[in-house]
Amino acid sequence: MTSRLNLQPNIGQPGLRQRHAYSPGDDFYDALISAHRGLSDEQSELMQARLVLLLANHIGDLDVLTEAIALARRGVDAAKAGAQPASNSHS
């Protein structure tokens, strides 16, 4: 099966060139962490779930979404087992 999930760094702002390739990812991470500040654990989990659903709707491609779910789950299962997750293997 050919992967349609983009696993390459892909966060940026259209039309803007970044001085460092990692800057947009760092900016996103900072925004994500900031969005959780001041929330209870329950509120934080709810916000995270809403964000996932909003982004899934934006992506819209069920094949890409199910591939992402499977890859994320494998990473969690591998972490539980104490192994390194395979970041680029697809079934």
Tab-separated table of C-alpha atoms in Angstrom:
chain	number	residue	atom	x	y	z
A	1	MET	CA	0.000	0.000	0.000
A	2	THR	CA	1.365	3.401	-0.952
A	3	SER	CA	1.366	5.965	1.834
A	4	ARG	CA	-0.602	9.145	1.272
A	5	LEU	CA	0.287	10.497	4.706
A	6	ASN	CA	2.958	13.201	4.529
A	7	LEU	CA	5.543	12.466	7.225
A	8	GLN	CA	7.983	15.160	6.109
A	9	PRO	CA	8.141	18.502	7.963
A	10	ASN	CA	5.267	20.458	6.442
A	11	ILE	CA	4.326	23.290	8.796
A	12	GLY	CA	4.739	26.801	7.510
A	13	GLN	CA	3.017	29.964	6.412
A	14	PRO	CA	2.277	30.284	2.693
A	15	GLY	CA	4.420	32.957	1.073
A	16	LEU	CA	6.841	33.288	3.986
A	17	ARG	CA	10.340	31.857	3.989
A	18	GLN	CA	11.650	30.836	7.383
A	19	ARG	CA	15.193	31.451	8.476
A	20	HIS	CA	15.294	27.982	10.086
A	21	ALA	CA	13.328	24.988	8.804
A	22	TYR	CA	12.272	24.051	12.352
A	23	SER	CA	10.872	27.510	13.248
A	24	PRO	CA	7.280	26.937	12.049
A	25	GLY	CA	7.100	23.637	13.943
A	26	ASP	CA	8.418	25.324	17.084
A	27	ASP	CA	5.875	28.131	16.675
A	28	PHE	CA	3.061	25.581	16.319
A	29	TYR	CA	4.250	23.679	19.400
A	30	ASP	CA	4.378	26.918	21.422
A	31	ALA	CA	0.836	27.820	20.300
A	32	LEU	CA	-0.418	24.339	21.192
A	33	ILE	CA	1.140	24.409	24.659
A	34	SER	CA	-0.130	27.958	25.258
A	35	ALA	CA	-3.669	26.886	24.342
A	36	HIS	CA	-3.589	24.380	27.226
A	37	ARG	CA	-2.424	26.877	29.860
A	38	GLY	CA	-4.982	27.532	32.565
A	39	LEU	CA	-7.164	24.563	31.610
A	40	SER	CA	-7.999	21.678	33.888
A	41	ASP	CA	-6.946	18.205	32.722
A	42	GLU	CA	-10.519	17.565	31.587
A	43	GLN	CA	-10.712	20.857	29.670
A	44	SER	CA	-7.309	20.202	28.116
A	45	GLU	CA	-8.383	16.746	26.905
A	46	LEU	CA	-11.597	18.216	25.484
A	47	MET	CA	-9.710	20.969	23.673
A	48	GLN	CA	-7.248	18.430	22.267
A	49	ALA	CA	-10.105	16.211	21.034
A	50	ARG	CA	-11.837	19.199	19.402
A	51	LEU	CA	-8.575	20.180	17.705
A	52	VAL	CA	-8.114	16.652	16.328
A	53	LEU	CA	-11.655	16.663	14.924
A	54	LEU	CA	-11.243	20.118	13.380
A	55	LEU	CA	-7.980	19.137	11.699
A	56	ALA	CA	-9.400	15.774	10.574
A	57	ASN	CA	-12.288	17.605	8.952
A	58	HIS	CA	-9.826	19.937	7.225
A	59	ILE	CA	-7.783	16.990	5.889
A	60	GLY	CA	-10.960	15.213	4.847
A	61	ASP	CA	-9.269	12.194	3.236
A	62	LEU	CA	-10.391	9.092	5.149
A	63	ASP	CA	-7.477	7.003	3.856
A	64	VAL	CA	-4.965	9.561	5.147
A	65	LEU	CA	-6.797	9.851	8.463
A	66	THR	CA	-6.957	6.094	9.082
A	67	GLU	CA	-3.270	5.782	8.172
A	68	ALA	CA	-2.433	8.537	10.678
A	69	ILE	CA	-4.515	6.835	13.382
A	70	ALA	CA	-2.746	3.518	12.790
A	71	LEU	CA	0.697	5.156	12.849
A	72	ALA	CA	-0.085	7.078	16.042
A	73	ARG	CA	-1.392	3.909	17.699
A	74	ARG	CA	1.711	1.928	16.722
A	75	GLY	CA	3.828	4.656	18.321
A	76	VAL	CA	1.865	4.408	21.575
A	77	ASP	CA	1.965	0.597	21.549
A	78	ALA	CA	5.722	0.652	20.927
A	79	ALA	CA	6.245	3.174	23.743
A	80	LYS	CA	4.215	0.964	26.106
A	81	ALA	CA	6.409	-1.986	25.171
A	82	GLY	CA	9.558	0.086	25.725
A	83	ALA	CA	10.568	-0.007	22.071
A	84	GLN	CA	11.213	2.795	19.639
A	85	PRO	CA	8.213	3.374	17.334
A	86	ALA	CA	8.728	2.826	13.630
A	87	SER	CA	8.078	6.316	12.278
A	88	ASN	CA	7.942	5.476	8.613
A	89	SER	CA	6.565	1.939	8.343
A	90	HIS	CA	3.139	1.544	6.810
A	91	SER	CA	0.910	-1.478	6.589
